[in-house]
Short mmCIF file of C-alpha atoms and ligand atoms in Angstrom, two decimals:
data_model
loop_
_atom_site.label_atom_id
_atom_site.label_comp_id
_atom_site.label_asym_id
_atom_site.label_seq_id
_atom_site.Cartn_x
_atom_site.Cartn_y
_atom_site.Cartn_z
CA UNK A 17 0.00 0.00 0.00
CA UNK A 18 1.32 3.70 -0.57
CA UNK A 19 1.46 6.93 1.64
CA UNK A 20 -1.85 7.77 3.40
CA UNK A 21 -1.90 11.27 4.39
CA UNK A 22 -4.43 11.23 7.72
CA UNK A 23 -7.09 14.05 8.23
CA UNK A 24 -9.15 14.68 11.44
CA UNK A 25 -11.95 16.78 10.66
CA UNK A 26 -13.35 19.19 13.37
CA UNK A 27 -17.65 19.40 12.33
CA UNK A 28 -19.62 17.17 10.25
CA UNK A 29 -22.46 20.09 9.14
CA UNK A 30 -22.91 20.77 5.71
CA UNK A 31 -19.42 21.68 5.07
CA UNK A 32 -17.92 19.32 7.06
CA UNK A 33 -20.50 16.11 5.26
CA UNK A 34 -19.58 17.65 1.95
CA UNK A 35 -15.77 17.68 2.56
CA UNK A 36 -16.01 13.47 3.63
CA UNK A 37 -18.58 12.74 0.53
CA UNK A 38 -15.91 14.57 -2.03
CA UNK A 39 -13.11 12.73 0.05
CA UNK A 40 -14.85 9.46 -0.58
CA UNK A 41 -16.29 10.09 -4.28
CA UNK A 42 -13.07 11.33 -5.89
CA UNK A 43 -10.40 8.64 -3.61
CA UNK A 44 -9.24 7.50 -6.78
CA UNK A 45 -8.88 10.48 -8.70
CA UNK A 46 -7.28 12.33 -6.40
CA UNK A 47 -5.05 8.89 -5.15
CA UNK A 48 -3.76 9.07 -8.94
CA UNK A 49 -3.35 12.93 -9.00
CA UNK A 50 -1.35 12.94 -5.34
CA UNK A 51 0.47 9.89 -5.52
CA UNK A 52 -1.23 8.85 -1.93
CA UNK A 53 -4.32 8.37 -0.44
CA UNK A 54 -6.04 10.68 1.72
CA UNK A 55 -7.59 8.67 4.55
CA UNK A 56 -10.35 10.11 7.34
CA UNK A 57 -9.09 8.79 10.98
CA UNK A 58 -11.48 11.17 12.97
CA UNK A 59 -14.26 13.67 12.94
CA UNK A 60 -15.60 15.05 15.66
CA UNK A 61 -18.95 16.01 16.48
CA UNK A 62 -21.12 17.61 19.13
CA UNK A 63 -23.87 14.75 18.51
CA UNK A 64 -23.36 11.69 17.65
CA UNK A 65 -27.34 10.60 17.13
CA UNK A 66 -27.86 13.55 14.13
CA UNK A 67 -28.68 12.10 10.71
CA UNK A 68 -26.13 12.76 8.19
CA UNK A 69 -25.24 12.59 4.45
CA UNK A 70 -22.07 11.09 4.97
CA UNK A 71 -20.10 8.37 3.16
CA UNK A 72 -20.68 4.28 4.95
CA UNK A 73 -18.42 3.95 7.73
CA UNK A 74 -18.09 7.34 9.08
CA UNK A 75 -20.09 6.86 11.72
CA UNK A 76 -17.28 4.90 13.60
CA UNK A 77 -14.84 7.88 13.49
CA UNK A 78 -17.01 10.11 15.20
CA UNK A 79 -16.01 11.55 18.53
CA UNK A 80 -17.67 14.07 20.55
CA UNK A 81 -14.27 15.30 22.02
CA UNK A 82 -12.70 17.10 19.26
CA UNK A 83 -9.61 17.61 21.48
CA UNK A 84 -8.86 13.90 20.33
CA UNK A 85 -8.91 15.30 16.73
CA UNK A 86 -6.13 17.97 17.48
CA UNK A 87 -4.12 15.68 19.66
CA UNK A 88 -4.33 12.59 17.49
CA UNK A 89 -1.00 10.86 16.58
CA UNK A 90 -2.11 9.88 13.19
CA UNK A 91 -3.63 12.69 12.22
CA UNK A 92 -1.62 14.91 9.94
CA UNK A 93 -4.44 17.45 8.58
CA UNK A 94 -6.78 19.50 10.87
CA UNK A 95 -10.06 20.23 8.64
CA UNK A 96 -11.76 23.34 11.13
CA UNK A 97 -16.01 22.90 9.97
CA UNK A 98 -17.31 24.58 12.95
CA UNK A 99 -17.22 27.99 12.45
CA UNK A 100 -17.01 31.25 15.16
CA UNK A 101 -14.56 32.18 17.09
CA UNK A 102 -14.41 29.93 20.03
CA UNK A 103 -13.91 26.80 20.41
CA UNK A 104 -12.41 26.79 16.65
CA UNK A 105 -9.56 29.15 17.80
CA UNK A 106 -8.20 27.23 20.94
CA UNK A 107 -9.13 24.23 19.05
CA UNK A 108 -6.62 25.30 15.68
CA UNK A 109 -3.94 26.77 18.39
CA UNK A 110 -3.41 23.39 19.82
CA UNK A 111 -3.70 21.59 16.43
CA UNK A 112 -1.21 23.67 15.53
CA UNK A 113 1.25 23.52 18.28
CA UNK A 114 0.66 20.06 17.88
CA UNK A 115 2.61 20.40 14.28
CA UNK A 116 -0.46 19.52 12.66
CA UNK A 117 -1.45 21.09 9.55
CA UNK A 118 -4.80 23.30 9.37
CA UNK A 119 -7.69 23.80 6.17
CA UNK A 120 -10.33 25.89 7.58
CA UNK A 121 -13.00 27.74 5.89
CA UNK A 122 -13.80 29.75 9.44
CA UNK A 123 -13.89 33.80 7.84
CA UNK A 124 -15.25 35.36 11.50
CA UNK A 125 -12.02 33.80 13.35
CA UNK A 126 -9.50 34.76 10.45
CA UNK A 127 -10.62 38.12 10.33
CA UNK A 128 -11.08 38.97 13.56
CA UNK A 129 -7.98 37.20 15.29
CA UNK A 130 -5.64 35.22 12.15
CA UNK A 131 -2.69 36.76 12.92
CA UNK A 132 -2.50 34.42 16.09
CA UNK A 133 -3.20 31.71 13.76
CA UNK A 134 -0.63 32.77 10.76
CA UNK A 135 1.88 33.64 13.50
CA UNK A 136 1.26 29.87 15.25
CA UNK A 137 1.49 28.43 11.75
CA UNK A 138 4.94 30.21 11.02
CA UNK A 139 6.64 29.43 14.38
CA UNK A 140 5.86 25.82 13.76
CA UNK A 141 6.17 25.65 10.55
CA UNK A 142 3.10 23.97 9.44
CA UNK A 143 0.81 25.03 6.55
CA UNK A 144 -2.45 27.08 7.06
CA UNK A 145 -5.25 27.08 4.43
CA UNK A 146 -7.76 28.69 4.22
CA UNK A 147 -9.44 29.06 0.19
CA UNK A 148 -12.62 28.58 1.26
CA UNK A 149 -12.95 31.25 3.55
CA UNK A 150 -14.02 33.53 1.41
CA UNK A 151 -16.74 33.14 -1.63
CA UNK A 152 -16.69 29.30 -0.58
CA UNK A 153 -16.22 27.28 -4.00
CA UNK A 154 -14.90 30.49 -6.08
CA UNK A 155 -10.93 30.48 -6.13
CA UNK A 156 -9.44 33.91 -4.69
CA UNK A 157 -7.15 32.61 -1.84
CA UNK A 158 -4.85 30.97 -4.34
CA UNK A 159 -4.65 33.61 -7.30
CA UNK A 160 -3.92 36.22 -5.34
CA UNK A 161 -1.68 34.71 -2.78
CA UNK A 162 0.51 32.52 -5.66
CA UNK A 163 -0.94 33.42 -9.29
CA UNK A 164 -0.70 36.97 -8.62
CA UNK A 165 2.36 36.94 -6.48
CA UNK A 166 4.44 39.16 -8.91
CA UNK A 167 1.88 41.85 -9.43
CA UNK A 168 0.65 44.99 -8.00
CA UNK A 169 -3.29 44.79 -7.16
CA UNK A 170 -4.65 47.78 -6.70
CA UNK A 171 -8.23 47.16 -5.76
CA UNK A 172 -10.71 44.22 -5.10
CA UNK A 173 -14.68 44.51 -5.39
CA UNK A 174 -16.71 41.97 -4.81
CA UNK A 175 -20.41 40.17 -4.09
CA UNK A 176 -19.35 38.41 -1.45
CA UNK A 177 -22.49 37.65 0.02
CA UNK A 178 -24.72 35.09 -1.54
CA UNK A 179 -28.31 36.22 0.71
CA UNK A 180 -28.18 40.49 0.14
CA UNK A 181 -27.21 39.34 -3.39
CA UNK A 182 -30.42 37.06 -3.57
CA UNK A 183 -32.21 39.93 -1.86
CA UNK A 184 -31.25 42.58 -4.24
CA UNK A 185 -32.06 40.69 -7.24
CA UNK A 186 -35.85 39.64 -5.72
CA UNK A 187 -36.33 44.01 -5.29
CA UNK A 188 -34.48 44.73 -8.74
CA UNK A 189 -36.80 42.03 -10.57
CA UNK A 190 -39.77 41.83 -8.86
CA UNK A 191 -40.24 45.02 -7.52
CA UNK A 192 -40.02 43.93 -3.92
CA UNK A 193 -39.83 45.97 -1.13
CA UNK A 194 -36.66 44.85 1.23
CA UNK A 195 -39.28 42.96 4.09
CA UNK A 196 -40.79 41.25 1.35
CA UNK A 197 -37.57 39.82 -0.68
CA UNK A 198 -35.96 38.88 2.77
CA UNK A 199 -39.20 36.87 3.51
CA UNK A 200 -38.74 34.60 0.02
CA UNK A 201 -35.25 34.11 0.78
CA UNK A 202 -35.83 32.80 4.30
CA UNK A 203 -39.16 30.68 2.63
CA UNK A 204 -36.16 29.15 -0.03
CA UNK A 205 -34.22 28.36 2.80
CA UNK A 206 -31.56 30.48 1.54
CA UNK A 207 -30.50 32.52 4.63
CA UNK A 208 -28.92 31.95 8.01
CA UNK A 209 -30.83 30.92 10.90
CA UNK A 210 -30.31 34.50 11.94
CA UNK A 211 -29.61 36.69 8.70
CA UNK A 212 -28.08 39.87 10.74
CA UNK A 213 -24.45 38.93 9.60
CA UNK A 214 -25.95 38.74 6.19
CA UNK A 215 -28.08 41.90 5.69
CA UNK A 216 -25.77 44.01 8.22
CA UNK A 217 -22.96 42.95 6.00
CA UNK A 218 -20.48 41.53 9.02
CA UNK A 219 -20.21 38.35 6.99
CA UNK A 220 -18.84 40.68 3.66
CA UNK A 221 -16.92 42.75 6.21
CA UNK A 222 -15.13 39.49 7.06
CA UNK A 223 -14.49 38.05 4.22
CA UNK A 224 -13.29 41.54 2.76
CA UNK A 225 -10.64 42.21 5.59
CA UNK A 226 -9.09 38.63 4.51
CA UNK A 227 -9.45 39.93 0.56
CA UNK A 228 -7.35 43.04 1.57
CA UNK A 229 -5.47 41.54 3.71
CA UNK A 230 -4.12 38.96 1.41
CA UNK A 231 -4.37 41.44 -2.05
CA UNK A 232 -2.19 44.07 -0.45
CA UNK A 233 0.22 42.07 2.36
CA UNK A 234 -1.18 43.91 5.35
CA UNK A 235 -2.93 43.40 8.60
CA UNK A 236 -6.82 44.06 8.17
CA UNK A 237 -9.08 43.01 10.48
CA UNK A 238 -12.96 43.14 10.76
CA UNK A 239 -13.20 46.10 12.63
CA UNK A 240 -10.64 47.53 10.06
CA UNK A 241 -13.63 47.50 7.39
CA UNK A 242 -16.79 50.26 7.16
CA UNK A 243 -19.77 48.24 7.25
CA UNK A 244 -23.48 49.45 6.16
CA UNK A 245 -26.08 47.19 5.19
CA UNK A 246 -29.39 46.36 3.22
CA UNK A 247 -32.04 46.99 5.45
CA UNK A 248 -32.78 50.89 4.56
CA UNK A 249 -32.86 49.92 0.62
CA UNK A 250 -36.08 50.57 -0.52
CA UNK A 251 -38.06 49.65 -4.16
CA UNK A 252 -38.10 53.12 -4.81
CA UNK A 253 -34.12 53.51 -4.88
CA UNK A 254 -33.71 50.27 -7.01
CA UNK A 255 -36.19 51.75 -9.50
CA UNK A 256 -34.81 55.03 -10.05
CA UNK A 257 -31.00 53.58 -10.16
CA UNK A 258 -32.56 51.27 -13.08
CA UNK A 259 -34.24 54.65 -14.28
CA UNK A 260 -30.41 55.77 -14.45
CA UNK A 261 -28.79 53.08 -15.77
CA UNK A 262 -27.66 51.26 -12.41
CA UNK A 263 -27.79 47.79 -10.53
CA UNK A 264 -27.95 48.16 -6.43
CA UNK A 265 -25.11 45.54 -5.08
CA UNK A 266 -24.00 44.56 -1.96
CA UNK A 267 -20.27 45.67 -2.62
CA UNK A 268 -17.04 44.56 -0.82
CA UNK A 269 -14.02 47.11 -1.75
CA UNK A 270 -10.52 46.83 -0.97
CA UNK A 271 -8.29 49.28 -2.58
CA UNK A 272 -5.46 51.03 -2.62
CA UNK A 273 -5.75 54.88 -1.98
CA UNK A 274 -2.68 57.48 -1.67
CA UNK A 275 -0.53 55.06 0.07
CA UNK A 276 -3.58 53.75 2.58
CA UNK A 277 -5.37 50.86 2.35
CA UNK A 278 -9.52 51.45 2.44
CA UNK A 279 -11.49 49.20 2.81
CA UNK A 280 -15.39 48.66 3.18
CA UNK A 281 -18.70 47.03 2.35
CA UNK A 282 -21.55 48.98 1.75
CA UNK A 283 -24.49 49.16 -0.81
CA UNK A 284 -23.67 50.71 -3.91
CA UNK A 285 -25.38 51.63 -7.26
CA UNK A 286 -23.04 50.46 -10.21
CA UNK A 287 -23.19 50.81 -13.80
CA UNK A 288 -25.47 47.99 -16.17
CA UNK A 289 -22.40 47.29 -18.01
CA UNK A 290 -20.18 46.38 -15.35
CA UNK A 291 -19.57 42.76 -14.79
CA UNK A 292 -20.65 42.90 -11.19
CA UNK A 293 -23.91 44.18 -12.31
CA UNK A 294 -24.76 40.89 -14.07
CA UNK A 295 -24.24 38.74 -11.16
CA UNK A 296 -28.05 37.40 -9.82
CA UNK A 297 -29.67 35.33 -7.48
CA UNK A 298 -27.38 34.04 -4.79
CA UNK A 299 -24.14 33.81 -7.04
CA UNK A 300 -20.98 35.84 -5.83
CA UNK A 301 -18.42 37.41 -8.22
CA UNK A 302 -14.83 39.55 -7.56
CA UNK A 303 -13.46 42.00 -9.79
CA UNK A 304 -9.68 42.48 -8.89
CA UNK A 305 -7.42 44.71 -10.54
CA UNK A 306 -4.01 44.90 -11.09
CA UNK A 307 -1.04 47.35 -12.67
CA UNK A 308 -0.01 44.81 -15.13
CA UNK A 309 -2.71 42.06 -15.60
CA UNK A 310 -5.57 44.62 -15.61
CA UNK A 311 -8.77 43.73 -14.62
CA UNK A 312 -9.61 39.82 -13.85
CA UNK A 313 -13.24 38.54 -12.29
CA UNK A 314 -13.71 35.09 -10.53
CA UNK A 315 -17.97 34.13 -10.40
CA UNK A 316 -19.37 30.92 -8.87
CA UNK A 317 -21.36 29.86 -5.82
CA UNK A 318 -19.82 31.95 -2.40
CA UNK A 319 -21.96 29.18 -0.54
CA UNK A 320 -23.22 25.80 0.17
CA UNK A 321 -21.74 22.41 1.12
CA UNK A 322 -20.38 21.54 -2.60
CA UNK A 323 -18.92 24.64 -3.53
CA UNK A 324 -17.23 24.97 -0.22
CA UNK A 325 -16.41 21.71 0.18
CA UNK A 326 -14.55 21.84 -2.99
CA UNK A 327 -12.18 24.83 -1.50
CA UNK A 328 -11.49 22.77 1.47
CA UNK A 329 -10.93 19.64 -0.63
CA UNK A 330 -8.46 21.39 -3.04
CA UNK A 331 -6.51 22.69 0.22
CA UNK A 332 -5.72 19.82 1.73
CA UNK A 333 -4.64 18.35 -1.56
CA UNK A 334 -2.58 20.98 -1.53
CA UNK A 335 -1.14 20.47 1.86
CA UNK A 336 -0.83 16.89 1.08
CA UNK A 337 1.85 17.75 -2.19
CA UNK A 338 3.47 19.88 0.06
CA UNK A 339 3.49 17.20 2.65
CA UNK A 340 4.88 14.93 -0.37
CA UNK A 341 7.58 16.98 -1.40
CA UNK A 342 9.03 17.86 1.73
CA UNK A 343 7.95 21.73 1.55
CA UNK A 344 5.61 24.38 2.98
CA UNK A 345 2.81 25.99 0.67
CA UNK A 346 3.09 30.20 0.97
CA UNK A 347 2.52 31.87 4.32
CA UNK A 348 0.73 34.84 4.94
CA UNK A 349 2.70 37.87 4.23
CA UNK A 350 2.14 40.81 5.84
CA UNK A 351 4.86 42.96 5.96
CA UNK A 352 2.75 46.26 4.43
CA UNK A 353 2.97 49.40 6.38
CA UNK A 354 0.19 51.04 4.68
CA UNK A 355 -2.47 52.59 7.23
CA UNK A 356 -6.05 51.62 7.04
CA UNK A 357 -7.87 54.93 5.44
CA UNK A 358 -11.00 56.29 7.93
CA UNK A 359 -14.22 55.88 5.70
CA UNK A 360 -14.25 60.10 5.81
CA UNK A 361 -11.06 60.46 3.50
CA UNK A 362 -12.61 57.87 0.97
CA UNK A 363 -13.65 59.17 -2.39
CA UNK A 364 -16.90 57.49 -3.97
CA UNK A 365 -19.53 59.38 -6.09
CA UNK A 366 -23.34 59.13 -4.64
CA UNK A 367 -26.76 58.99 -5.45
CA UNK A 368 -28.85 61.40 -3.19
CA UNK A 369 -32.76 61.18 -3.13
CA UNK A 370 -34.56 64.56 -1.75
CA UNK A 371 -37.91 65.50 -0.99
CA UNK A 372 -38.34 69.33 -1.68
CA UNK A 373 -40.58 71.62 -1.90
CA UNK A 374 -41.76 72.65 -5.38
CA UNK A 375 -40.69 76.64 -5.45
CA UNK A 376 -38.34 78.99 -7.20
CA UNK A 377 -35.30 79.00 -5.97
CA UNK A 378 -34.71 75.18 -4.29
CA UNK A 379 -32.66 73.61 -6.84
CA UNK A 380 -30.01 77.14 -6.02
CA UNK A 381 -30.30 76.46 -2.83
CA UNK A 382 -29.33 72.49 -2.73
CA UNK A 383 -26.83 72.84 -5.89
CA UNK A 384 -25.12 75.95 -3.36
CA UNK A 385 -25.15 73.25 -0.90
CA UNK A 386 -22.95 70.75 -2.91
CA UNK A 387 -20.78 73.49 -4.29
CA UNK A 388 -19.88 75.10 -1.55
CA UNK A 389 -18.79 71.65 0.03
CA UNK A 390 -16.71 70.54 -3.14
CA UNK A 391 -19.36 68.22 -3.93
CA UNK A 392 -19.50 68.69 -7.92
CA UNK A 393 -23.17 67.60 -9.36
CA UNK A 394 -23.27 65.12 -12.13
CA UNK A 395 -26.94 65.06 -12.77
CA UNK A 396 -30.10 65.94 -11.22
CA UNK A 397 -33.67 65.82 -12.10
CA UNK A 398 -37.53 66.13 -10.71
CA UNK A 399 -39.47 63.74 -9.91
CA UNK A 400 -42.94 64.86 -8.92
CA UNK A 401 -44.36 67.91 -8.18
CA UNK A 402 -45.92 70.21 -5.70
CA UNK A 403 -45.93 68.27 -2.49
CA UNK A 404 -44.57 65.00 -4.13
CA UNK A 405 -41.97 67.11 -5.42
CA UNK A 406 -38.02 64.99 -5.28
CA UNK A 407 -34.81 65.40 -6.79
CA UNK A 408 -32.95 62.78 -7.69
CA UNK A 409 -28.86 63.41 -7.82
CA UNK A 410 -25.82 61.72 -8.73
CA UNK A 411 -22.54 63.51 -8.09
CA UNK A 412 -19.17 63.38 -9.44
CA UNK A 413 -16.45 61.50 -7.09
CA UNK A 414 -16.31 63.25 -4.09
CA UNK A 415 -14.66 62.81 -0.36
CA UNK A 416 -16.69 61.30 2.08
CA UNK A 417 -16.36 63.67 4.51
CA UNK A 418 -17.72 66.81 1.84
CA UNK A 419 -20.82 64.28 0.96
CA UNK A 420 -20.97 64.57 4.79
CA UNK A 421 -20.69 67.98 4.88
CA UNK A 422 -23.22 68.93 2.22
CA UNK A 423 -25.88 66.26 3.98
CA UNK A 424 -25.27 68.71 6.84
CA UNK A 425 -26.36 71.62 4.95
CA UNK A 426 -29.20 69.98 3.66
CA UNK A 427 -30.89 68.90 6.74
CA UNK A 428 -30.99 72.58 7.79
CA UNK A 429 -32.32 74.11 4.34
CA UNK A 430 -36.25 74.47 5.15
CA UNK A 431 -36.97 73.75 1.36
CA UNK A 432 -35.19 70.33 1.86
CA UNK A 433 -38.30 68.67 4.01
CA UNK A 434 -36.22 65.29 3.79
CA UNK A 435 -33.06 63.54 2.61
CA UNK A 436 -34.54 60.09 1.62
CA UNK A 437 -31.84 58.42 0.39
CA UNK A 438 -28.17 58.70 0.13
CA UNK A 439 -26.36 55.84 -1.72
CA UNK A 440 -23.09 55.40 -3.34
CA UNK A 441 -22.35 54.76 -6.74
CA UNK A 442 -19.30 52.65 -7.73
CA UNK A 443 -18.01 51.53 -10.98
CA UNK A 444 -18.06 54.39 -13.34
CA UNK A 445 -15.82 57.54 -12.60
CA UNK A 446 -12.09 56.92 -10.57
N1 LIG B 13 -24.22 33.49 4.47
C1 LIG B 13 -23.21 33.61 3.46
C2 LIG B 13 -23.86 34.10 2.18
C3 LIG B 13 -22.50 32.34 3.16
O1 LIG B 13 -25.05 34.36 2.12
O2 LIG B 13 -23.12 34.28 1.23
C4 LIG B 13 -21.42 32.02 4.11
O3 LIG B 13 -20.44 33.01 4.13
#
């Protein structure tokens, strides 16, 4: 018999069931491709009664003490399926001062507290991966850690979130208000017990801070990232950003700006033509650009137990060849000194929504408003009259802290009676 390379797997949910079924569909395949076989000694569980899809004979690896996982002698692969922060971090802390390796697809921990992890991983020397982490089945980890390692990138924007994306495209399509396209995704069984992480956008926020983090070799953590969600969309914004040639997205940025690194996730309105503004339903997509390779896009499923069982899968085949050959696969790197930008010195354009009265003068009044803030108008028209009266404004790029500014302004004009809506627009100008 040849080399078995042994993995303990921490979780058997629908990651954790998808990982073992791949494992056990593809053994030959991926015996032929590796040159060994990868063979399941434990997984642990919390209980051991549940029902799962999971391949004959798992059962009698199960253990409800994953500590037996992390400790094992045989086991050369941790596989983290749990998710959160705790137990998973104390859990991959010993694995990995055990000299075990670690796959683990766990986002919240790695962008709230990796560096304890990458540091671990370094002092031991033992390989951390962690591809499906973010956008689950969609390779990102890889291209821009290894494919990409010569090359500048200068920004990353993405749809990282599979539910707001879902949501959006119900409201966009449908007409729906927000209440109503949230209720048909939780019907389709297509959100999170609880969807706040979702449609706050702390699950984007996550997954961006390990985008940036990776894309531009620094140290970005959750609270690193500006965060806004969904909730305050309504069908009237979607409508008049389709009036104006615009798709409403869920958008993850990372970019370079002056020498900082800014970073956020926020709705946005972008342009029909861009490639983001094609991506529907539950489907995530990331646009990253570079000096020298210009713009590339990855698309596919951000979530589910296939997709992200296929990340996990591909890591620890990965592990395993570097197992094989006697090396480690790429650390994390982050020697960057750039500072993380405050959300006020970051430059977007925006789409403002006000309700006005209907008399000589107003449109002076707000334009005076922008100008004297540096806020330069793109467009603006009425909507309405009399009482009903709105105008409906896009702006050049501008500084956050101006848009700010000029909001300011507004809310003490009397012929402003309410600012309805202020969204940004992303995609077109830079
Ligand atoms: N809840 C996430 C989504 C998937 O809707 O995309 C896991 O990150």
């Amino acid at each position: 018999m040849g080399r078995a390379i042994r993995i303990g797997q921490l979780g058997c949910g629908i990651v954790g069931s998808a990982v073992l079924r791949m494992l056990a569909r593809n053994a030959t395949d991926i015996e032929q491709r590796l040159g060994a076989s990868i063979e399941v000694v434990a997984v642990a569980v919390r209980h051991l009664a549940k029902e799962r899809d999971v391949p004959p004979g798992t059962e009698a690896l199960y253990t409800t003490d994953p500590h037996e996982i992390v400790g094992h002698p045989d086991v050369d692969i941790v596989v983290e399926a749990i998710g959160g922060i705790e137990p998973a971090r104390h859990l991959l802390l010993e694995a990995i001062n055990n000299g075990k390796h670690v796959v683990t697809a766990n986002k919240e921990l790695l962008a709230a507290l990796g560096q304890e992890l990458y540091e671990a991983a370094e002092r031991k020397g033992v390989d951390l991966y962690f591809e499906a982490a973010v956008a689950g089945g969609i390779p990102l980890i890889h291209p821009l850690r290894e494919s990409l390692a010569g090359e500048r990138v200068t920004k990353v924007m993405g749809i990282v979130n599979g539910t707001t994306n879902f949501i959006l495209t119900r409201m966009a399509e449908e007409g729906l208000e927000f209440g109503e396209a949230l209720a048909e995704a939780e019907r389709l069984g297509y959100t999170e017990l609880d969807p706040t992480a979702d449609i706050e956008g702390f699950d984007p926020a996550a997954k961006a801070a390990i985008l940036a983090s990776i894309a531009f070799n620094a140290r970005v953590v959750s609270g690193d990232v500006y965060r806004e969600g969904i909730a305050d969309i309504t069908a009237q914004d979607i409508a008049f950003a389709k009036r104006l040639g615009y798709t409403v997205k869920l958008l993850a940025i990372a970019e370079q700006q002056d020498g900082e690194i800014a970073v956020r996730v926020h709705p946005a309105m972008i342009p029909n033509e861009h490639p983001l503004a094609s991506v529907r339903e539950n489907l995530n997509a990331v646009f990253v650009e570079g000096e020298s390779v210009g713009e590339l896009m990855f698309y596919g499923r951000g979530a589910g137990g296939g997709p992200t069982g296929t990340s996990v899968v591909g890591d620890i085949i990965d592990i395993a060849r570097n197992m094989l050959s006697g090396g480690r696969g790429p650390g994390m790197s982050t020697y960057s000194e750039s500072p993380i930008r405050n959300i006020e010195a970051m430059y977007s354009q925006y789409y403002i929504l006000l309700n006005v009265a209907d008399q000589p003068g107003v449109l002076a009044s707000v334009a005076s408003a922008f100008g004297s803030n540096n806020v330069s108008i793109r467009s603006v028209w009425q909507e309405g009259t009399g009482d009903q009266a709105q105008l409906v404004m896009i702006t050049h790029r501008a500084l956050e802290r101006d848009l700010q500014a000029t909001l300011g302004v507004l809310r003490d004009l009397p012929e402003v009676t309410k600012i309805t809506s202020v969204m940004r627009v992303e995609g077109g100008e830079t």
